[in-house]
Short mmCIF file of N, CA and C in Angstrom, two decimals:
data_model
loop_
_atom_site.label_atom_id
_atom_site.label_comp_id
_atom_site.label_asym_id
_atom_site.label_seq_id
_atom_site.Cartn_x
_atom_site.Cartn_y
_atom_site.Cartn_z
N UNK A 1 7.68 -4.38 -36.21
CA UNK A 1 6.86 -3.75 -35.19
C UNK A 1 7.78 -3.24 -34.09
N UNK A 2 7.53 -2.04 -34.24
CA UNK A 2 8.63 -1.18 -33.27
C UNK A 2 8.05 -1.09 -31.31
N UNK A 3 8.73 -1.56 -30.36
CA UNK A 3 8.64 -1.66 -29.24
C UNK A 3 9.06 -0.83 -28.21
N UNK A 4 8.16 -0.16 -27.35
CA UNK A 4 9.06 1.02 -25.88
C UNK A 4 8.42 0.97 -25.03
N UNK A 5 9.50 1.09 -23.99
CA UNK A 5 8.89 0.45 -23.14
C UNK A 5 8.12 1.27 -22.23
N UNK A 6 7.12 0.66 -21.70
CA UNK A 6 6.25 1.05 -20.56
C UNK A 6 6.03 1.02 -19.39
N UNK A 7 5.42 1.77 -18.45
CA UNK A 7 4.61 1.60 -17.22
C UNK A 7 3.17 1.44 -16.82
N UNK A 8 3.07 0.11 -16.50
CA UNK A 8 1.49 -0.14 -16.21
C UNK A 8 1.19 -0.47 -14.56
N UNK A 9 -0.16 0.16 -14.26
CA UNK A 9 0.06 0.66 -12.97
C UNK A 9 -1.72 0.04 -12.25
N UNK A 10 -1.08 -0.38 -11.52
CA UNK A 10 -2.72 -1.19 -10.55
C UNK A 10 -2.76 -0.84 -9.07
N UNK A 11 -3.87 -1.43 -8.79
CA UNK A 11 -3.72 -1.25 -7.24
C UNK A 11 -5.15 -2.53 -7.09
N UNK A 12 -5.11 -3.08 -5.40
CA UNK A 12 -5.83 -3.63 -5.26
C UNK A 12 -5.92 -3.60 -3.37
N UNK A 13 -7.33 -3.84 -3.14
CA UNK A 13 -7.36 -3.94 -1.82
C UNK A 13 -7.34 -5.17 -1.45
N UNK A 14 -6.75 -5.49 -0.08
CA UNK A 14 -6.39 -6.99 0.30
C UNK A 14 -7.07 -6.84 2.17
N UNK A 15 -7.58 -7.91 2.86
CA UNK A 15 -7.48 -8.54 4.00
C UNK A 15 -6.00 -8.51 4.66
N UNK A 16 -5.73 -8.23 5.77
CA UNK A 16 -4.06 -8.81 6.08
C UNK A 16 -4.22 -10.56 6.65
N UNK A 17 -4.23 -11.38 5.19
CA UNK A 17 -3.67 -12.32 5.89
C UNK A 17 -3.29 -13.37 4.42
N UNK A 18 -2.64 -14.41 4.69
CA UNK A 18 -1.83 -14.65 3.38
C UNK A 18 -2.69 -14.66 2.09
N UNK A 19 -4.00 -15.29 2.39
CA UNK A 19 -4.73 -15.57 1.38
C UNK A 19 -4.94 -15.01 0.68
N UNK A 20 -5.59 -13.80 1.77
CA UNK A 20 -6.36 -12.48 1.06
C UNK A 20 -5.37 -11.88 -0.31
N UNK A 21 -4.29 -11.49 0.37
CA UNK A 21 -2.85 -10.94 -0.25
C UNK A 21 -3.26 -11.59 -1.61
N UNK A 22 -2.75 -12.75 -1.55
CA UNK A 22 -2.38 -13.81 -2.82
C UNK A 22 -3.25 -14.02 -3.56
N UNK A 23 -4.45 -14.06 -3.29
CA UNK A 23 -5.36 -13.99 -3.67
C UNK A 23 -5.96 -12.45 -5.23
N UNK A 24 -5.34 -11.32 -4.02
CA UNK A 24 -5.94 -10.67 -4.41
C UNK A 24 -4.61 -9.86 -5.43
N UNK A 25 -3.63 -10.17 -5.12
CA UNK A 25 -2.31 -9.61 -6.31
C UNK A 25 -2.56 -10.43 -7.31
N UNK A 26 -2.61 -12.28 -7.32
CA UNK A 26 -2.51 -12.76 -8.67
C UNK A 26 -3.75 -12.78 -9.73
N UNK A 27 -4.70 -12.01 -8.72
CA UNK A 27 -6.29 -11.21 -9.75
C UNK A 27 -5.91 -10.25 -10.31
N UNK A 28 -5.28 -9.14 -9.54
CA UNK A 28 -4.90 -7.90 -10.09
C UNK A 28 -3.96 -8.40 -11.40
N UNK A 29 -2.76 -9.12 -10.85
CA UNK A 29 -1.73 -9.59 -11.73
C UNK A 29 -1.68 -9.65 -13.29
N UNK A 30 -2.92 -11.10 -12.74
CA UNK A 30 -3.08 -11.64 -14.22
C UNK A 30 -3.94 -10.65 -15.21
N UNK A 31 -5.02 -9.91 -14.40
CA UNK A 31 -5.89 -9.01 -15.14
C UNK A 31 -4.90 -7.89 -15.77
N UNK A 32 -3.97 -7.64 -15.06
CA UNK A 32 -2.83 -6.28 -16.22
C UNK A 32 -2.26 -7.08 -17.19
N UNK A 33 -2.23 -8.37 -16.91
CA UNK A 33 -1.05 -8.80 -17.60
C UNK A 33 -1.90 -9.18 -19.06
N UNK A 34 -3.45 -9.86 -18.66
CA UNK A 34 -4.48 -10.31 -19.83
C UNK A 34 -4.84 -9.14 -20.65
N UNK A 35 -5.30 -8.16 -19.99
CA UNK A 35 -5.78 -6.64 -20.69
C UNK A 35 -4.82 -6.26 -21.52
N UNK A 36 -3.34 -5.90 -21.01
CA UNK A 36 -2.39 -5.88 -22.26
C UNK A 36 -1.41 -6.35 -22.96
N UNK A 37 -2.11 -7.75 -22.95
CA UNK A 37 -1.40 -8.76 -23.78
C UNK A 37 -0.23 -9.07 -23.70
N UNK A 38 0.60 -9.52 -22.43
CA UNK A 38 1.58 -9.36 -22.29
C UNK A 38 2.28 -10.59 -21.96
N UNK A 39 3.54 -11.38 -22.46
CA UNK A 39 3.70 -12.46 -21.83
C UNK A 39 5.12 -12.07 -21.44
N UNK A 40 5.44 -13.19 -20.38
CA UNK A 40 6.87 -13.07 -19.97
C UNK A 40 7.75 -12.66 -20.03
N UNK A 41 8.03 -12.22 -21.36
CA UNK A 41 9.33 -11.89 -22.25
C UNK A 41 8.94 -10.09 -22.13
N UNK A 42 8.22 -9.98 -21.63
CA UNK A 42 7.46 -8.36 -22.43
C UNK A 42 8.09 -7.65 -21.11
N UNK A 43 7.60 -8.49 -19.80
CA UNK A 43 8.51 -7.70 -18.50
C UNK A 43 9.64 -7.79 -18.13
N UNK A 44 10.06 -6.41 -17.66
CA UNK A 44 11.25 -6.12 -17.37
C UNK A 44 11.52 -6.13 -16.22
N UNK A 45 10.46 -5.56 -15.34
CA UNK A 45 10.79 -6.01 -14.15
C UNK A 45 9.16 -5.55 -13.75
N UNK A 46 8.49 -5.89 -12.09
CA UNK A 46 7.23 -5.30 -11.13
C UNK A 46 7.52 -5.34 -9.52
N UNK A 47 7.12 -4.35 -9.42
CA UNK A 47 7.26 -3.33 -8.27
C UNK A 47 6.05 -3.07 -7.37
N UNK A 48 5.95 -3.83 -6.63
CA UNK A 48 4.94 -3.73 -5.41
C UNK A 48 4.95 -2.66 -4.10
N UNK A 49 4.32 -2.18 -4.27
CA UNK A 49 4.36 -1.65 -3.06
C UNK A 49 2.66 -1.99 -1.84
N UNK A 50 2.85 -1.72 -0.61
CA UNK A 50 1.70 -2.74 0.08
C UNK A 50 1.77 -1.12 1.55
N UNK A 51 0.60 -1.20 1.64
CA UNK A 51 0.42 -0.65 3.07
C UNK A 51 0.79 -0.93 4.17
N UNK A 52 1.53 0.02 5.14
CA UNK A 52 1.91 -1.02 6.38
C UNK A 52 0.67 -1.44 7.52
N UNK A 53 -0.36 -1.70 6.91
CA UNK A 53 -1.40 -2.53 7.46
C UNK A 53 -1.36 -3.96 7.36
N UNK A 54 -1.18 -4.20 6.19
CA UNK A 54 -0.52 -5.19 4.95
C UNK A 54 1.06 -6.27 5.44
N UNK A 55 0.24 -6.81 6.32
CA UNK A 55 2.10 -7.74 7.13
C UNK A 55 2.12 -9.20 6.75
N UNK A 56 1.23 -9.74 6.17
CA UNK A 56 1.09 -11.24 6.32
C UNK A 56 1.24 -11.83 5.51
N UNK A 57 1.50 -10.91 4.33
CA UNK A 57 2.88 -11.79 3.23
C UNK A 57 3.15 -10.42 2.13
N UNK A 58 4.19 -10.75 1.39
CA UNK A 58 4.89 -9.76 0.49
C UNK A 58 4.24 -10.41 -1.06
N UNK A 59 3.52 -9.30 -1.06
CA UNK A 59 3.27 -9.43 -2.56
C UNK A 59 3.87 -10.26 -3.66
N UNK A 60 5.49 -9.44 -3.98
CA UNK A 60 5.81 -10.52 -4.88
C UNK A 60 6.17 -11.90 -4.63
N UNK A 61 5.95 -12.13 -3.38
CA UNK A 61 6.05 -13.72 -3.23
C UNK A 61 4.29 -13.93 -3.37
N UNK A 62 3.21 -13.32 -3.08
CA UNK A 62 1.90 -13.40 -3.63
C UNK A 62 2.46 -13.82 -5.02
N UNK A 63 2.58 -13.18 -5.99
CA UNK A 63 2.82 -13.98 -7.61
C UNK A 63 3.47 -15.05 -7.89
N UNK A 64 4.78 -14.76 -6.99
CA UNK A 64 4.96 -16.26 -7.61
C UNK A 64 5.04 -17.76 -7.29
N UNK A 65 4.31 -17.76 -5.76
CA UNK A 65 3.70 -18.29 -5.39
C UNK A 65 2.27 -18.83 -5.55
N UNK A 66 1.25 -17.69 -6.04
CA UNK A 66 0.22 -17.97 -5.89
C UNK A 66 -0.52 -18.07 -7.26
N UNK A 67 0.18 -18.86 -8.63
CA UNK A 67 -0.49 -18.61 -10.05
C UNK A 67 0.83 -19.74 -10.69
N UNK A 68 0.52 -20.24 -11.55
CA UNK A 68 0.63 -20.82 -12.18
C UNK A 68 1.34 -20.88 -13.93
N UNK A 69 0.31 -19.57 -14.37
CA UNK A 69 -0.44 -19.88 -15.40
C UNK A 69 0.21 -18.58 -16.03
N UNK A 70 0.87 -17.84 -15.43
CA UNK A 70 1.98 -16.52 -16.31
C UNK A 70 3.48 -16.70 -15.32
N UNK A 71 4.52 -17.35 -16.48
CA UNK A 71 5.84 -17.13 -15.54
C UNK A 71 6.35 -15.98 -14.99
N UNK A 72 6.50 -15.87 -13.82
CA UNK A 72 7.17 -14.44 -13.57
C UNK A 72 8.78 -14.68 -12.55
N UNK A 73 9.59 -15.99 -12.72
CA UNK A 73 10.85 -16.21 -12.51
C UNK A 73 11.81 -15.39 -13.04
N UNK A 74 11.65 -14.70 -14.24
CA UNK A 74 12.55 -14.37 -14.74
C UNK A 74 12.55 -12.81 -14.84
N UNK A 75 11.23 -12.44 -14.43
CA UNK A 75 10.94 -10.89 -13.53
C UNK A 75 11.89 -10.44 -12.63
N UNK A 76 12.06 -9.43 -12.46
CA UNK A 76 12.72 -8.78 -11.22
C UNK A 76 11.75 -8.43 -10.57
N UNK A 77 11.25 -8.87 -9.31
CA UNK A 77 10.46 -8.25 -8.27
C UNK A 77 10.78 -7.85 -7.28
N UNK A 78 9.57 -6.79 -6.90
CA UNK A 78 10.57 -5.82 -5.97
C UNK A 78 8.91 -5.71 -4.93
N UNK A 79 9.44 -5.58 -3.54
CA UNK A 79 8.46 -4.56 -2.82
C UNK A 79 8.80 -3.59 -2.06
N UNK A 80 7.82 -2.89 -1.59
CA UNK A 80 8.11 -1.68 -0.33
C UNK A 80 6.66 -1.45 -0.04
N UNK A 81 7.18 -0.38 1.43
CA UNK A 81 6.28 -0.39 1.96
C UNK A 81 5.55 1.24 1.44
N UNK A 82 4.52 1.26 1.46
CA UNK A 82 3.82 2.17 1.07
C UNK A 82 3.78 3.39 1.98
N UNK A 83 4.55 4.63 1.32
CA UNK A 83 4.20 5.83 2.45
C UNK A 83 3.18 6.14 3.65
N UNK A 84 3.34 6.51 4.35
CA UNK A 84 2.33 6.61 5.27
C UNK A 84 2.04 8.00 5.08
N UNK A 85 0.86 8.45 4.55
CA UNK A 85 0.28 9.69 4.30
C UNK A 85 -1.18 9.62 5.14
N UNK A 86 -1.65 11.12 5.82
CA UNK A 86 -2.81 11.25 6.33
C UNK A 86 -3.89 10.96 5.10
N UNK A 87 -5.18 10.23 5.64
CA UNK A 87 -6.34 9.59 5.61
C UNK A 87 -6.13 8.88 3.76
N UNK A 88 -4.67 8.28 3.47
CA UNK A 88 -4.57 7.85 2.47
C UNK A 88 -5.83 5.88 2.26
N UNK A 89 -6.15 5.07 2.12
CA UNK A 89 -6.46 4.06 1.81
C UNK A 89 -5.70 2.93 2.87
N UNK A 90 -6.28 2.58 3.30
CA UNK A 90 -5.72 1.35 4.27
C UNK A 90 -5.85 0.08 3.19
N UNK A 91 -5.11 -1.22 3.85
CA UNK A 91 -5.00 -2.19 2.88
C UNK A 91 -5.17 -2.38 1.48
N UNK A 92 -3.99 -1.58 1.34
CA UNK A 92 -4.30 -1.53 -0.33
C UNK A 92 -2.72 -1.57 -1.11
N UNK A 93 -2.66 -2.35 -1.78
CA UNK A 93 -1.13 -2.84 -2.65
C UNK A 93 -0.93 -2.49 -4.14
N UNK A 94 -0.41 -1.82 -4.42
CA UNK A 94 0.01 -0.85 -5.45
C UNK A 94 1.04 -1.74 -6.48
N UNK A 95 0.67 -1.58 -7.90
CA UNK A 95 1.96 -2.14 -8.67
C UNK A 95 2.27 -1.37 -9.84
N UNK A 96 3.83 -1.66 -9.93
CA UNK A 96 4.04 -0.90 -11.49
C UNK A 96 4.89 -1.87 -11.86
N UNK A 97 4.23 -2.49 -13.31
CA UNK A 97 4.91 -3.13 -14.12
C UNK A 97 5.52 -2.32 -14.68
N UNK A 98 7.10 -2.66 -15.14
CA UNK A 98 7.73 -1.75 -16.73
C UNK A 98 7.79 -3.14 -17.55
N UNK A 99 7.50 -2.73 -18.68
CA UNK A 99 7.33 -3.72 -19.33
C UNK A 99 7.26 -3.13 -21.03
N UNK A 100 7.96 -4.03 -22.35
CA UNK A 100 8.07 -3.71 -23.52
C UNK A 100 6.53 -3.84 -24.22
N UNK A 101 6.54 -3.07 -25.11
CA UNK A 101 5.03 -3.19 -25.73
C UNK A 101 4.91 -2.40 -26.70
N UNK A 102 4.31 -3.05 -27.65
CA UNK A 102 4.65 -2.01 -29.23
C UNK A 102 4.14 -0.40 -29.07
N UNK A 103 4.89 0.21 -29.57
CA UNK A 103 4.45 1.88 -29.75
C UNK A 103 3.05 2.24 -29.89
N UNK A 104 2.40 1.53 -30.53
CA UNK A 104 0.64 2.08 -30.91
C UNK A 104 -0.10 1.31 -29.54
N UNK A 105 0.92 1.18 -28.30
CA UNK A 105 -0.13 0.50 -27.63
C UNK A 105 -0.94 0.92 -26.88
N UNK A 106 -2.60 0.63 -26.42
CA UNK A 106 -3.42 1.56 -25.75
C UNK A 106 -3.33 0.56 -24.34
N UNK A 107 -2.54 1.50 -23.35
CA UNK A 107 -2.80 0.91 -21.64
C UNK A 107 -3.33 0.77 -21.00
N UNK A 108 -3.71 -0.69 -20.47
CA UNK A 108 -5.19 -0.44 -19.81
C UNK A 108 -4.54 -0.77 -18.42
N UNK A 109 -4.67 0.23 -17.23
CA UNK A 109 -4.38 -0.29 -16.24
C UNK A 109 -5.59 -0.93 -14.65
N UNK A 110 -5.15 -1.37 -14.10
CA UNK A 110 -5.92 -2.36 -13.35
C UNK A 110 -6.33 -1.75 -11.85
N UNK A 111 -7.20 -1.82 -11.55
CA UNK A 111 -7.91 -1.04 -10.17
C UNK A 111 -8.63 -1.53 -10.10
N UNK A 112 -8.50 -2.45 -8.69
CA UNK A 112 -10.06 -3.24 -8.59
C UNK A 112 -10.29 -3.51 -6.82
N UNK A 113 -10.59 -4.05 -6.39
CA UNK A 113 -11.45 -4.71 -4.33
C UNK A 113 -11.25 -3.18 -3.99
N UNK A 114 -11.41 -2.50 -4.71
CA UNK A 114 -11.45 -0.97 -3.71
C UNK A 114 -10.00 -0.37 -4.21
N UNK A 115 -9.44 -0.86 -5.36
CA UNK A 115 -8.30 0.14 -5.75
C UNK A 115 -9.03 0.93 -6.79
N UNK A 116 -10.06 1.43 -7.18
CA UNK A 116 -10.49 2.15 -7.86
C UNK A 116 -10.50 3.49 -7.46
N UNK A 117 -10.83 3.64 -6.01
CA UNK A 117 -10.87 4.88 -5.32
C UNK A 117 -9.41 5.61 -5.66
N UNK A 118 -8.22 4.83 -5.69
CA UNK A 118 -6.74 5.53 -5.65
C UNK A 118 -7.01 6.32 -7.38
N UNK A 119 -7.34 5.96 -8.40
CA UNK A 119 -7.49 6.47 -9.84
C UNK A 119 -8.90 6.33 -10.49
N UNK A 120 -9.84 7.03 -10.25
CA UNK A 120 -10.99 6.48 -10.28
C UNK A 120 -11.09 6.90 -12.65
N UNK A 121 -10.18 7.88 -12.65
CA UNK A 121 -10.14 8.19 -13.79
C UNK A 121 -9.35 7.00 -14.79
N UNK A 122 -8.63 6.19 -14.34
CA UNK A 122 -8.55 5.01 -15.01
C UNK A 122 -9.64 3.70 -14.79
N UNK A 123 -10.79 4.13 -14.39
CA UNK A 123 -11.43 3.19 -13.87
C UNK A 123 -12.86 3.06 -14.95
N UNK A 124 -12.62 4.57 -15.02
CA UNK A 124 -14.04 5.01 -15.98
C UNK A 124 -14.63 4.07 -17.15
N UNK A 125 -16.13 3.82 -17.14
CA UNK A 125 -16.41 2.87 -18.28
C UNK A 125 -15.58 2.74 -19.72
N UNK A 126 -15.59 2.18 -20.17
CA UNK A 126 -14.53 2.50 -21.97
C UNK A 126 -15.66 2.29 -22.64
#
């Protein structure tokens, strides 16, 4: 089974304050990571990016702090801060996994507390 690698891409809206954050990345998290079957070994690295509304904790310390139940030590995580563009989405934290995954694979990516609005076309019923 032949493997290449990918980009899978979420977003989620958060509260600014630690909970909310942590809360609301290791939902997004685990939901990309459950939808396409992916365990530990499969990522290469994830890439956060967070609104500068967004101060009261850094995402990838949201993961691996706040879950248990998918290792992500051996991830490379990364954040930044999210462009500041006119009337773009306030509190809202953006991710791109790259990650290995067999060739026939169908991507399901993750948009959810109001990240639906950023891709509403990945959002659409299946």
């Amino acid at each position: 089974m032949n493997k290449r690698l990918y980009g899978l891409r979420g977003a989620t809206g958060a509260e600014n304050t630690k909970e909310s954050i942590q809360k609301n990345v290791v939902e997004m998290c685990l939901k990309l990571f459950a939808e396409n079957s992916l365990s530990p070994e499969d990522i290469v690295s994830i890439q956060f990016t967070q609104t500068g509304d967004l101060t009261a904790m850094n995402p990838a310390a949201a993961i691996r702090r706040g879950q248990d139940s998918f290792d992500v030590s051996s991830c490379a995580l990364f954040c930044s801060q999210e462009p500041a563009i006119d009337n773009s989405p306030e509190k809202m934290i953006r991710v791109l996994v790259t990650c290995y995954m067999t060739e026939s694979s169908k991507l399901n990516h993750v948009y959810i507390n109001g990240g639906e609005k950023l891709r509403p076309d990945f959002c659409e019923k299946k």
